[in-house]
Amino acid sequence: MDNKDAEKLFFIPFNTGGHWLLLAINPIREIVYYLDSLGNDWTTYPDMKVLIDTRGANSITWIKVACPQQRNQIDCGYFMLRFMRDTLALGRLKIPTDYFDEFKCAFYTKDQVDEIKEEWCQFMIKLNVCS
């Protein structure tokens, strides 16, 4: 397998119209990891599933990951960013169905959510987006 065919994990932040969730796609294995901080099944969002399923793959396997859940209706975007960051920090191409042992918890604490908020703000400042 040459480098262009090497396995990769592509992250797709997806907004359902009022809620952010994360799709992590391994196109070589035709796997979509579905991370939703509200715990909904991917069938809750049929437009998302149709969009992904019609992109030329033969048979896509959807895997719902038991990720940390939010306790309110406003932090979904930060949870999505945190899921992405946790996965990138470990450098893995497979996400366990019960999430990563290193980051496993039922809920993120306020400090964990604030940490990703701060990182996002610092990132945006460095890009000079918020000047």
JSON list of C-alpha atoms in Angstrom, two decimals:
[
{"chain": "A", "resi": 1, "resn": "MET", "atom": "CA", "xyz": [0.00, 0.00, 0.00]},
{"chain": "A", "resi": 2, "resn": "ASP", "atom": "CA", "xyz": [1.58, 3.30, -1.00]},
{"chain": "A", "resi": 3, "resn": "ASN", "atom": "CA", "xyz": [1.09, 6.54, 0.92]},
{"chain": "A", "resi": 4, "resn": "LYS", "atom": "CA", "xyz": [-1.89, 7.72, -1.11]},
{"chain": "A", "resi": 5, "resn": "ASP", "atom": "CA", "xyz": [-3.72, 4.52, -0.16]},
{"chain": "A", "resi": 6, "resn": "ALA", "atom": "CA", "xyz": [-2.72, 4.66, 3.50]},
{"chain": "A", "resi": 7, "resn": "GLU", "atom": "CA", "xyz": [-5.50, 4.61, 6.04]},
{"chain": "A", "resi": 8, "resn": "LYS", "atom": "CA", "xyz": [-6.64, 7.97, 7.29]},
{"chain": "A", "resi": 9, "resn": "LEU", "atom": "CA", "xyz": [-9.37, 9.28, 9.53]},
{"chain": "A", "resi": 10, "resn": "PHE", "atom": "CA", "xyz": [-11.29, 12.28, 8.22]},
{"chain": "A", "resi": 11, "resn": "PHE", "atom": "CA", "xyz": [-13.23, 14.41, 10.70]},
{"chain": "A", "resi": 12, "resn": "ILE", "atom": "CA", "xyz": [-16.52, 15.93, 9.63]},
{"chain": "A", "resi": 13, "resn": "PRO", "atom": "CA", "xyz": [-18.21, 18.26, 12.10]},
{"chain": "A", "resi": 14, "resn": "PHE", "atom": "CA", "xyz": [-21.89, 18.00, 11.22]},
{"chain": "A", "resi": 15, "resn": "ASN", "atom": "CA", "xyz": [-24.65, 20.42, 12.18]},
{"chain": "A", "resi": 16, "resn": "THR", "atom": "CA", "xyz": [-28.11, 18.89, 12.09]},
{"chain": "A", "resi": 17, "resn": "GLY", "atom": "CA", "xyz": [-29.76, 22.31, 12.08]},
{"chain": "A", "resi": 18, "resn": "GLY", "atom": "CA", "xyz": [-29.49, 22.94, 15.80]},
{"chain": "A", "resi": 19, "resn": "HIS", "atom": "CA", "xyz": [-26.97, 20.44, 17.09]},
{"chain": "A", "resi": 20, "resn": "TRP", "atom": "CA", "xyz": [-23.29, 19.67, 16.41]},
{"chain": "A", "resi": 21, "resn": "LEU", "atom": "CA", "xyz": [-21.98, 16.12, 16.26]},
{"chain": "A", "resi": 22, "resn": "LEU", "atom": "CA", "xyz": [-18.83, 14.51, 14.89]},
{"chain": "A", "resi": 23, "resn": "LEU", "atom": "CA", "xyz": [-18.35, 11.98, 12.13]},
{"chain": "A", "resi": 24, "resn": "ALA", "atom": "CA", "xyz": [-14.91, 10.37, 11.83]},
{"chain": "A", "resi": 25, "resn": "ILE", "atom": "CA", "xyz": [-14.59, 8.54, 8.53]},
{"chain": "A", "resi": 26, "resn": "ASN", "atom": "CA", "xyz": [-12.08, 5.88, 7.54]},
{"chain": "A", "resi": 27, "resn": "PRO", "atom": "CA", "xyz": [-12.64, 5.69, 3.76]},
{"chain": "A", "resi": 28, "resn": "ILE", "atom": "CA", "xyz": [-10.34, 2.69, 3.21]},
{"chain": "A", "resi": 29, "resn": "ARG", "atom": "CA", "xyz": [-12.32, 0.52, 5.62]},
{"chain": "A", "resi": 30, "resn": "GLU", "atom": "CA", "xyz": [-15.62, 2.29, 4.79]},
{"chain": "A", "resi": 31, "resn": "ILE", "atom": "CA", "xyz": [-16.32, 2.99, 8.45]},
{"chain": "A", "resi": 32, "resn": "VAL", "atom": "CA", "xyz": [-18.12, 6.02, 9.86]},
{"chain": "A", "resi": 33, "resn": "TYR", "atom": "CA", "xyz": [-17.66, 6.61, 13.58]},
{"chain": "A", "resi": 34, "resn": "TYR", "atom": "CA", "xyz": [-20.60, 8.57, 14.91]},
{"chain": "A", "resi": 35, "resn": "LEU", "atom": "CA", "xyz": [-20.10, 10.68, 18.08]},
{"chain": "A", "resi": 36, "resn": "ASP", "atom": "CA", "xyz": [-23.16, 12.48, 19.43]},
{"chain": "A", "resi": 37, "resn": "SER", "atom": "CA", "xyz": [-23.07, 14.19, 22.82]},
{"chain": "A", "resi": 38, "resn": "LEU", "atom": "CA", "xyz": [-26.87, 13.91, 23.05]},
{"chain": "A", "resi": 39, "resn": "GLY", "atom": "CA", "xyz": [-26.70, 10.14, 22.56]},
{"chain": "A", "resi": 40, "resn": "ASN", "atom": "CA", "xyz": [-29.06, 10.05, 19.59]},
{"chain": "A", "resi": 41, "resn": "ASP", "atom": "CA", "xyz": [-28.80, 7.26, 17.04]},
{"chain": "A", "resi": 42, "resn": "TRP", "atom": "CA", "xyz": [-27.58, 8.27, 13.56]},
{"chain": "A", "resi": 43, "resn": "THR", "atom": "CA", "xyz": [-31.00, 7.32, 12.18]},
{"chain": "A", "resi": 44, "resn": "THR", "atom": "CA", "xyz": [-32.31, 10.41, 14.00]},
{"chain": "A", "resi": 45, "resn": "TYR", "atom": "CA", "xyz": [-30.67, 12.45, 11.23]},
{"chain": "A", "resi": 46, "resn": "PRO", "atom": "CA", "xyz": [-31.63, 10.74, 7.94]},
{"chain": "A", "resi": 47, "resn": "ASP", "atom": "CA", "xyz": [-30.27, 13.58, 5.76]},
{"chain": "A", "resi": 48, "resn": "MET", "atom": "CA", "xyz": [-26.81, 13.12, 7.28]},
{"chain": "A", "resi": 49, "resn": "LYS", "atom": "CA", "xyz": [-26.86, 9.37, 6.70]},
{"chain": "A", "resi": 50, "resn": "VAL", "atom": "CA", "xyz": [-28.03, 9.78, 3.09]},
{"chain": "A", "resi": 51, "resn": "LEU", "atom": "CA", "xyz": [-25.30, 12.37, 2.43]},
{"chain": "A", "resi": 52, "resn": "ILE", "atom": "CA", "xyz": [-22.56, 10.05, 3.68]},
{"chain": "A", "resi": 53, "resn": "ASP", "atom": "CA", "xyz": [-24.00, 6.81, 2.29]},
{"chain": "A", "resi": 54, "resn": "THR", "atom": "CA", "xyz": [-24.27, 8.20, -1.25]},
{"chain": "A", "resi": 55, "resn": "ARG", "atom": "CA", "xyz": [-20.63, 9.18, -1.66]},
{"chain": "A", "resi": 56, "resn": "GLY", "atom": "CA", "xyz": [-19.63, 6.12, -3.70]},
{"chain": "A", "resi": 57, "resn": "ALA", "atom": "CA", "xyz": [-18.76, 3.57, -1.03]},
{"chain": "A", "resi": 58, "resn": "ASN", "atom": "CA", "xyz": [-19.93, 0.00, -1.44]},
{"chain": "A", "resi": 59, "resn": "SER", "atom": "CA", "xyz": [-21.14, -0.79, 2.05]},
{"chain": "A", "resi": 60, "resn": "ILE", "atom": "CA", "xyz": [-20.55, 1.72, 4.82]},
{"chain": "A", "resi": 61, "resn": "THR", "atom": "CA", "xyz": [-20.43, 0.49, 8.40]},
{"chain": "A", "resi": 62, "resn": "TRP", "atom": "CA", "xyz": [-21.78, 2.99, 10.92]},
{"chain": "A", "resi": 63, "resn": "ILE", "atom": "CA", "xyz": [-20.39, 2.71, 14.45]},
{"chain": "A", "resi": 64, "resn": "LYS", "atom": "CA", "xyz": [-22.04, 4.63, 17.26]},
{"chain": "A", "resi": 65, "resn": "VAL", "atom": "CA", "xyz": [-19.43, 5.58, 19.86]},
{"chain": "A", "resi": 66, "resn": "ALA", "atom": "CA", "xyz": [-20.51, 5.81, 23.51]},
{"chain": "A", "resi": 67, "resn": "CYS", "atom": "CA", "xyz": [-18.89, 9.20, 24.07]},
{"chain": "A", "resi": 68, "resn": "PRO", "atom": "CA", "xyz": [-19.28, 11.65, 26.98]},
{"chain": "A", "resi": 69, "resn": "GLN", "atom": "CA", "xyz": [-22.73, 13.23, 27.08]},
{"chain": "A", "resi": 70, "resn": "GLN", "atom": "CA", "xyz": [-23.61, 16.88, 27.56]},
{"chain": "A", "resi": 71, "resn": "ARG", "atom": "CA", "xyz": [-25.87, 17.95, 30.42]},
{"chain": "A", "resi": 72, "resn": "ASN", "atom": "CA", "xyz": [-27.35, 20.97, 28.68]},
{"chain": "A", "resi": 73, "resn": "GLN", "atom": "CA", "xyz": [-28.51, 21.99, 25.22]},
{"chain": "A", "resi": 74, "resn": "ILE", "atom": "CA", "xyz": [-25.73, 24.46, 24.39]},
{"chain": "A", "resi": 75, "resn": "ASP", "atom": "CA", "xyz": [-22.31, 22.77, 24.65]},
{"chain": "A", "resi": 76, "resn": "CYS", "atom": "CA", "xyz": [-22.58, 20.38, 21.68]},
{"chain": "A", "resi": 77, "resn": "GLY", "atom": "CA", "xyz": [-20.06, 22.32, 19.58]},
{"chain": "A", "resi": 78, "resn": "TYR", "atom": "CA", "xyz": [-17.46, 22.19, 22.33]},
{"chain": "A", "resi": 79, "resn": "PHE", "atom": "CA", "xyz": [-18.07, 18.48, 22.85]},
{"chain": "A", "resi": 80, "resn": "MET", "atom": "CA", "xyz": [-17.59, 17.89, 19.12]},
{"chain": "A", "resi": 81, "resn": "LEU", "atom": "CA", "xyz": [-14.28, 19.79, 19.27]},
{"chain": "A", "resi": 82, "resn": "ARG", "atom": "CA", "xyz": [-13.21, 17.83, 22.34]},
{"chain": "A", "resi": 83, "resn": "PHE", "atom": "CA", "xyz": [-13.98, 14.49, 20.65]},
{"chain": "A", "resi": 84, "resn": "MET", "atom": "CA", "xyz": [-11.85, 15.55, 17.70]},
{"chain": "A", "resi": 85, "resn": "ARG", "atom": "CA", "xyz": [-9.01, 16.72, 19.91]},
{"chain": "A", "resi": 86, "resn": "ASP", "atom": "CA", "xyz": [-9.05, 13.53, 22.03]},
{"chain": "A", "resi": 87, "resn": "THR", "atom": "CA", "xyz": [-8.84, 11.37, 18.90]},
{"chain": "A", "resi": 88, "resn": "LEU", "atom": "CA", "xyz": [-6.04, 13.45, 17.36]},
{"chain": "A", "resi": 89, "resn": "ALA", "atom": "CA", "xyz": [-4.10, 13.46, 20.64]},
{"chain": "A", "resi": 90, "resn": "LEU", "atom": "CA", "xyz": [-3.96, 9.66, 20.58]},
{"chain": "A", "resi": 91, "resn": "GLY", "atom": "CA", "xyz": [-3.17, 9.43, 16.86]},
{"chain": "A", "resi": 92, "resn": "ARG", "atom": "CA", "xyz": [-5.38, 6.39, 16.29]},
{"chain": "A", "resi": 93, "resn": "LEU", "atom": "CA", "xyz": [-7.32, 5.34, 13.21]},
{"chain": "A", "resi": 94, "resn": "LYS", "atom": "CA", "xyz": [-9.92, 3.38, 15.14]},
{"chain": "A", "resi": 95, "resn": "ILE", "atom": "CA", "xyz": [-12.29, 4.76, 17.77]},
{"chain": "A", "resi": 96, "resn": "PRO", "atom": "CA", "xyz": [-13.49, 2.17, 20.31]},
{"chain": "A", "resi": 97, "resn": "THR", "atom": "CA", "xyz": [-17.28, 1.87, 20.60]},
{"chain": "A", "resi": 98, "resn": "ASP", "atom": "CA", "xyz": [-16.97, 2.69, 24.30]},
{"chain": "A", "resi": 99, "resn": "TYR", "atom": "CA", "xyz": [-14.61, 5.64, 23.63]},
{"chain": "A", "resi": 100, "resn": "PHE", "atom": "CA", "xyz": [-10.93, 5.85, 24.54]},
{"chain": "A", "resi": 101, "resn": "ASP", "atom": "CA", "xyz": [-9.88, 4.55, 27.96]},
{"chain": "A", "resi": 102, "resn": "GLU", "atom": "CA", "xyz": [-7.63, 7.61, 28.35]},
{"chain": "A", "resi": 103, "resn": "PHE", "atom": "CA", "xyz": [-10.60, 9.99, 28.07]},
{"chain": "A", "resi": 104, "resn": "LYS", "atom": "CA", "xyz": [-13.54, 7.81, 29.15]},
{"chain": "A", "resi": 105, "resn": "CYS", "atom": "CA", "xyz": [-16.16, 9.50, 31.34]},
{"chain": "A", "resi": 106, "resn": "ALA", "atom": "CA", "xyz": [-19.94, 9.82, 31.37]},
{"chain": "A", "resi": 107, "resn": "PHE", "atom": "CA", "xyz": [-19.81, 13.62, 31.21]},
{"chain": "A", "resi": 108, "resn": "TYR", "atom": "CA", "xyz": [-17.10, 16.20, 30.72]},
{"chain": "A", "resi": 109, "resn": "THR", "atom": "CA", "xyz": [-16.57, 18.40, 33.75]},
{"chain": "A", "resi": 110, "resn": "LYS", "atom": "CA", "xyz": [-16.99, 22.16, 33.52]},
{"chain": "A", "resi": 111, "resn": "ASP", "atom": "CA", "xyz": [-13.19, 22.44, 33.61]},
{"chain": "A", "resi": 112, "resn": "GLN", "atom": "CA", "xyz": [-12.84, 20.05, 30.66]},
{"chain": "A", "resi": 113, "resn": "VAL", "atom": "CA", "xyz": [-15.36, 22.04, 28.62]},
{"chain": "A", "resi": 114, "resn": "ASP", "atom": "CA", "xyz": [-13.71, 25.33, 29.63]},
{"chain": "A", "resi": 115, "resn": "GLU", "atom": "CA", "xyz": [-10.34, 23.91, 28.56]},
{"chain": "A", "resi": 116, "resn": "ILE", "atom": "CA", "xyz": [-11.54, 23.29, 25.00]},
{"chain": "A", "resi": 117, "resn": "LYS", "atom": "CA", "xyz": [-13.22, 26.73, 24.93]},
{"chain": "A", "resi": 118, "resn": "GLU", "atom": "CA", "xyz": [-9.91, 28.32, 25.89]},
{"chain": "A", "resi": 119, "resn": "GLU", "atom": "CA", "xyz": [-7.99, 26.30, 23.29]},
{"chain": "A", "resi": 120, "resn": "TRP", "atom": "CA", "xyz": [-10.50, 27.31, 20.61]},
{"chain": "A", "resi": 121, "resn": "CYS", "atom": "CA", "xyz": [-10.23, 30.99, 21.56]},
{"chain": "A", "resi": 122, "resn": "GLN", "atom": "CA", "xyz": [-6.42, 30.84, 21.48]},
{"chain": "A", "resi": 123, "resn": "PHE", "atom": "CA", "xyz": [-6.53, 29.14, 18.07]},
{"chain": "A", "resi": 124, "resn": "MET", "atom": "CA", "xyz": [-8.85, 31.81, 16.66]},
{"chain": "A", "resi": 125, "resn": "ILE", "atom": "CA", "xyz": [-6.68, 34.61, 18.09]},
{"chain": "A", "resi": 126, "resn": "LYS", "atom": "CA", "xyz": [-3.58, 33.09, 16.44]},
{"chain": "A", "resi": 127, "resn": "LEU", "atom": "CA", "xyz": [-5.43, 33.06, 13.12]},
{"chain": "A", "resi": 128, "resn": "ASN", "atom": "CA", "xyz": [-6.26, 36.72, 13.67]},
{"chain": "A", "resi": 129, "resn": "VAL", "atom": "CA", "xyz": [-9.94, 35.92, 13.14]},
{"chain": "A", "resi": 130, "resn": "CYS", "atom": "CA", "xyz": [-11.03, 37.83, 16.23]},
{"chain": "A", "resi": 131, "resn": "SER", "atom": "CA", "xyz": [-9.23, 41.13, 15.70]}
]
